[in-house]
Amino acid sequence: MFRSTVFHRKRLRNNSTPQSRSVRTRLLAVSSGGGHWVQLLRIKRAFENCEVTFVTVHESYRAQVPGHKFYLVNDANRWTKIALLKAAGRLAWIVWNEKPDIVVSTGAAPGYLALRFGRMMGARTIWLDSIANVERLSMSGDRIGRCADLWLTQWPHLARPNGPHYTGSVL
């Protein structure tokens, strides 16, 4: 899991094994709704040995991740500044309380904020830009690059030597 050559900058805080729940890697999986959420669910199998907490913007998604912790944040974007501040406060609280080892996101604004807060807390961070961004990276995806330990695009023509990297797509 996560043994990519582009994702080895830091070691996890503990060398956990899947046998003990108390030492399992804590992973915070964050996305907006719609296609971002669908793509996050498509990579969910990669998290099977982790203690996964999901964060998204629709309460109806809770039923799709039974057996996992689930947090709801308000949806926000750059055009809704007050909502963005509210989401930032909620995500900061979630990251502080969960203390994840890894934060992974498929976008958009909630994922960007979660990665930033996760990075501040010492978590490793993974950004997977949405496959919907065919011509260029999303704004969040473009801006998160320096903060992400693993920065991925799903389109080979958008990959660059210093990231984002292309290793395939999830669809």
mmCIF file of C-alpha atoms in Angstrom:
data_model
loop_
_atom_site.group_PDB
_atom_site.id
_atom_site.type_symbol
_atom_site.label_atom_id
_atom_site.label_comp_id
_atom_site.label_asym_id
_atom_site.label_seq_id
_atom_site.Cartn_x
_atom_site.Cartn_y
_atom_site.Cartn_z
ATOM 1 C CA MET A 1 0.000 0.000 0.000
ATOM 2 C CA PHE A 2 1.307 3.440 -0.930
ATOM 3 C CA ARG A 3 4.743 2.089 -1.867
ATOM 4 C CA SER A 4 5.042 4.319 -4.891
ATOM 5 C CA THR A 5 8.478 5.727 -5.599
ATOM 6 C CA VAL A 6 7.007 9.210 -5.471
ATOM 7 C CA PHE A 7 5.544 8.712 -1.983
ATOM 8 C CA HIS A 8 8.383 8.031 0.377
ATOM 9 C CA ARG A 9 9.407 11.385 1.810
ATOM 10 C CA LYS A 10 8.495 10.612 5.414
ATOM 11 C CA ARG A 11 7.876 7.445 7.349
ATOM 12 C CA LEU A 12 4.633 6.932 9.168
ATOM 13 C CA ARG A 13 4.614 7.895 12.815
ATOM 14 C CA ASN A 14 4.396 4.236 13.702
ATOM 15 C CA ASN A 15 5.204 1.137 11.714
ATOM 16 C CA SER A 16 1.747 -0.264 12.101
ATOM 17 C CA THR A 17 0.585 -3.697 11.191
ATOM 18 C CA PRO A 18 -2.947 -4.540 10.186
ATOM 19 C CA GLN A 19 -3.233 -7.097 13.012
ATOM 20 C CA SER A 20 -3.735 -4.582 15.792
ATOM 21 C CA ARG A 21 -6.470 -1.978 15.494
ATOM 22 C CA SER A 22 -4.744 0.248 18.019
ATOM 23 C CA VAL A 23 -1.688 0.632 15.791
ATOM 24 C CA ARG A 24 -3.386 0.709 12.395
ATOM 25 C CA THR A 25 -2.560 3.615 10.124
ATOM 26 C CA ARG A 26 -5.159 6.348 10.519
ATOM 27 C CA LEU A 27 -6.284 7.646 7.151
ATOM 28 C CA LEU A 28 -8.552 10.613 6.579
ATOM 29 C CA ALA A 29 -10.302 10.414 3.185
ATOM 30 C CA VAL A 30 -11.850 13.716 2.114
ATOM 31 C CA SER A 31 -13.807 14.816 -0.928
ATOM 32 C CA SER A 32 -16.547 17.053 -2.196
ATOM 33 C CA GLY A 33 -19.665 15.511 -3.646
ATOM 34 C CA GLY A 34 -20.432 13.983 -7.021
ATOM 35 C CA GLY A 35 -17.508 12.740 -9.085
ATOM 36 C CA HIS A 36 -14.976 13.546 -6.374
ATOM 37 C CA TRP A 37 -16.789 11.216 -3.973
ATOM 38 C CA VAL A 38 -17.201 8.501 -6.623
ATOM 39 C CA GLN A 39 -13.468 8.555 -7.330
ATOM 40 C CA LEU A 40 -12.656 8.439 -3.617
ATOM 41 C CA LEU A 41 -14.830 5.348 -3.253
ATOM 42 C CA ARG A 42 -13.119 3.739 -6.239
ATOM 43 C CA ILE A 43 -9.748 3.864 -4.492
ATOM 44 C CA LYS A 44 -11.219 2.780 -1.149
ATOM 45 C CA ARG A 45 -9.817 -0.754 -1.497
ATOM 46 C CA ALA A 46 -6.308 0.695 -1.213
ATOM 47 C CA PHE A 47 -7.183 1.736 2.345
ATOM 48 C CA GLU A 48 -8.262 -1.709 3.564
ATOM 49 C CA ASN A 49 -5.527 -2.073 6.191
ATOM 50 C CA CYS A 50 -6.086 1.428 7.519
ATOM 51 C CA GLU A 51 -8.461 2.886 10.057
ATOM 52 C CA VAL A 52 -10.362 5.099 7.632
ATOM 53 C CA THR A 53 -12.409 8.172 8.462
ATOM 54 C CA PHE A 54 -14.424 9.708 5.637
ATOM 55 C CA VAL A 55 -15.243 13.393 5.306
ATOM 56 C CA THR A 56 -17.569 14.752 2.665
ATOM 57 C CA VAL A 57 -20.385 17.210 2.012
ATOM 58 C CA HIS A 58 -23.525 15.046 1.729
ATOM 59 C CA GLU A 59 -25.107 13.161 4.609
ATOM 60 C CA SER A 60 -26.547 10.653 2.136
ATOM 61 C CA TYR A 61 -23.013 9.344 1.460
ATOM 62 C CA ARG A 62 -22.733 7.942 4.994
ATOM 63 C CA ALA A 63 -24.559 4.766 3.963
ATOM 64 C CA GLN A 64 -21.884 4.094 1.313
ATOM 65 C CA VAL A 65 -19.127 3.701 3.920
ATOM 66 C CA PRO A 66 -20.633 1.558 6.671
ATOM 67 C CA GLY A 67 -18.314 0.645 9.505
ATOM 68 C CA HIS A 68 -16.210 3.772 9.117
ATOM 69 C CA LYS A 69 -16.167 7.043 10.983
ATOM 70 C CA PHE A 70 -17.905 9.712 8.955
ATOM 71 C CA TYR A 71 -17.890 13.490 9.214
ATOM 72 C CA LEU A 72 -19.969 15.987 7.340
ATOM 73 C CA VAL A 73 -18.694 19.427 6.306
ATOM 74 C CA ASN A 74 -20.533 22.125 4.453
ATOM 75 C CA ASP A 75 -19.816 22.421 0.755
ATOM 76 C CA ALA A 76 -17.852 25.501 -0.196
ATOM 77 C CA ASN A 77 -15.691 26.955 -2.924
ATOM 78 C CA ARG A 78 -13.722 30.084 -3.694
ATOM 79 C CA TRP A 79 -16.905 31.979 -4.528
ATOM 80 C CA THR A 80 -18.519 31.316 -1.130
ATOM 81 C CA LYS A 81 -16.006 32.848 1.267
ATOM 82 C CA ILE A 82 -18.064 32.584 4.450
ATOM 83 C CA ALA A 83 -18.934 28.948 3.716
ATOM 84 C CA LEU A 84 -15.260 28.313 2.979
ATOM 85 C CA LEU A 85 -14.267 29.724 6.376
ATOM 86 C CA LYS A 86 -16.894 27.572 8.065
ATOM 87 C CA ALA A 87 -15.631 24.467 6.241
ATOM 88 C CA ALA A 88 -12.042 25.360 7.145
ATOM 89 C CA GLY A 89 -12.933 25.583 10.829
ATOM 90 C CA ARG A 90 -14.739 22.256 10.759
ATOM 91 C CA LEU A 91 -11.927 20.528 8.852
ATOM 92 C CA ALA A 92 -9.293 21.914 11.207
ATOM 93 C CA TRP A 93 -11.279 20.480 14.121
ATOM 94 C CA ILE A 94 -11.638 17.093 12.377
ATOM 95 C CA VAL A 95 -7.931 16.870 11.534
ATOM 96 C CA TRP A 96 -6.981 17.933 15.065
ATOM 97 C CA ASN A 97 -9.263 15.325 16.649
ATOM 98 C CA GLU A 98 -8.530 12.445 14.284
ATOM 99 C CA LYS A 99 -4.768 13.049 14.059
ATOM 100 C CA PRO A 100 -4.464 11.101 10.796
ATOM 101 C CA ASP A 101 -1.226 9.553 9.591
ATOM 102 C CA ILE A 102 -2.367 10.076 5.996
ATOM 103 C CA VAL A 103 -4.808 12.513 4.413
ATOM 104 C CA VAL A 104 -6.012 11.631 0.928
ATOM 105 C CA SER A 105 -8.336 13.644 -1.262
ATOM 106 C CA THR A 106 -9.847 13.592 -4.716
ATOM 107 C CA GLY A 107 -10.875 17.265 -4.381
ATOM 108 C CA ALA A 108 -12.070 19.876 -4.226
ATOM 109 C CA ALA A 109 -12.053 22.712 -1.642
ATOM 110 C CA PRO A 110 -12.681 20.486 1.435
ATOM 111 C CA GLY A 111 -9.903 18.160 0.295
ATOM 112 C CA TYR A 112 -7.541 21.051 -0.314
ATOM 113 C CA LEU A 113 -8.157 22.387 3.189
ATOM 114 C CA ALA A 114 -7.852 18.945 4.784
ATOM 115 C CA LEU A 115 -4.507 18.345 3.095
ATOM 116 C CA ARG A 116 -3.217 21.712 4.274
ATOM 117 C CA PHE A 117 -4.292 21.042 7.868
ATOM 118 C CA GLY A 118 -3.054 17.460 7.699
ATOM 119 C CA ARG A 119 0.331 18.624 6.517
ATOM 120 C CA MET A 120 0.522 21.086 9.415
ATOM 121 C CA MET A 121 -0.184 18.174 11.783
ATOM 122 C CA GLY A 122 2.581 16.043 10.266
ATOM 123 C CA ALA A 123 0.398 13.712 8.208
ATOM 124 C CA ARG A 124 1.476 12.453 4.834
ATOM 125 C CA THR A 125 -0.766 13.816 2.121
ATOM 126 C CA ILE A 126 -2.070 12.490 -1.173
ATOM 127 C CA TRP A 127 -3.916 14.492 -3.786
ATOM 128 C CA LEU A 128 -5.588 12.742 -6.719
ATOM 129 C CA ASP A 129 -6.878 15.337 -9.145
ATOM 130 C CA SER A 130 -10.281 14.599 -10.610
ATOM 131 C CA ILE A 131 -10.492 12.877 -13.953
ATOM 132 C CA ALA A 132 -12.891 15.619 -14.993
ATOM 133 C CA ASN A 133 -9.936 17.963 -15.337
ATOM 134 C CA VAL A 134 -8.907 16.954 -18.830
ATOM 135 C CA GLU A 135 -7.360 20.137 -20.182
ATOM 136 C CA ARG A 136 -5.640 21.353 -17.024
ATOM 137 C CA LEU A 137 -5.415 20.649 -13.312
ATOM 138 C CA SER A 138 -8.188 21.868 -11.080
ATOM 139 C CA MET A 139 -7.462 25.072 -9.204
ATOM 140 C CA SER A 140 -7.231 23.128 -5.936
ATOM 141 C CA GLY A 141 -5.084 20.485 -7.605
ATOM 142 C CA ASP A 142 -2.771 23.067 -9.060
ATOM 143 C CA ARG A 143 -2.325 24.864 -5.736
ATOM 144 C CA ILE A 144 -1.944 21.797 -3.507
ATOM 145 C CA GLY A 145 1.130 20.453 -5.297
ATOM 146 C CA ARG A 146 3.738 21.854 -2.913
ATOM 147 C CA CYS A 147 1.753 20.566 0.066
ATOM 148 C CA ALA A 148 1.116 17.027 -1.188
ATOM 149 C CA ASP A 149 3.578 14.210 -0.597
ATOM 150 C CA LEU A 150 2.005 12.360 -3.482
ATOM 151 C CA TRP A 151 0.474 14.577 -6.148
ATOM 152 C CA LEU A 152 -1.341 12.741 -8.911
ATOM 153 C CA THR A 153 -3.214 13.535 -12.084
ATOM 154 C CA GLN A 154 -5.330 11.048 -13.979
ATOM 155 C CA TRP A 155 -4.206 12.335 -17.376
ATOM 156 C CA PRO A 156 -0.724 11.572 -18.745
ATOM 157 C CA HIS A 157 -0.462 14.839 -20.682
ATOM 158 C CA LEU A 158 -0.892 16.835 -17.423
ATOM 159 C CA ALA A 159 1.981 15.064 -15.656
ATOM 160 C CA ARG A 160 5.244 16.939 -15.135
ATOM 161 C CA PRO A 161 8.611 15.761 -13.804
ATOM 162 C CA ASN A 162 8.102 17.438 -10.428
ATOM 163 C CA GLY A 163 4.411 16.609 -10.240
ATOM 164 C CA PRO A 164 1.708 15.981 -10.618
ATOM 165 C CA HIS A 165 2.586 12.415 -11.517
ATOM 166 C CA TYR A 166 0.564 10.082 -13.666
ATOM 167 C CA THR A 167 0.203 6.443 -12.606
ATOM 168 C CA GLY A 168 -3.180 5.689 -14.181
ATOM 169 C CA SER A 169 -6.790 6.630 -13.651
ATOM 170 C CA VAL A 170 -9.477 5.328 -11.351
ATOM 171 C CA LEU A 171 -12.284 5.103 -13.907
#
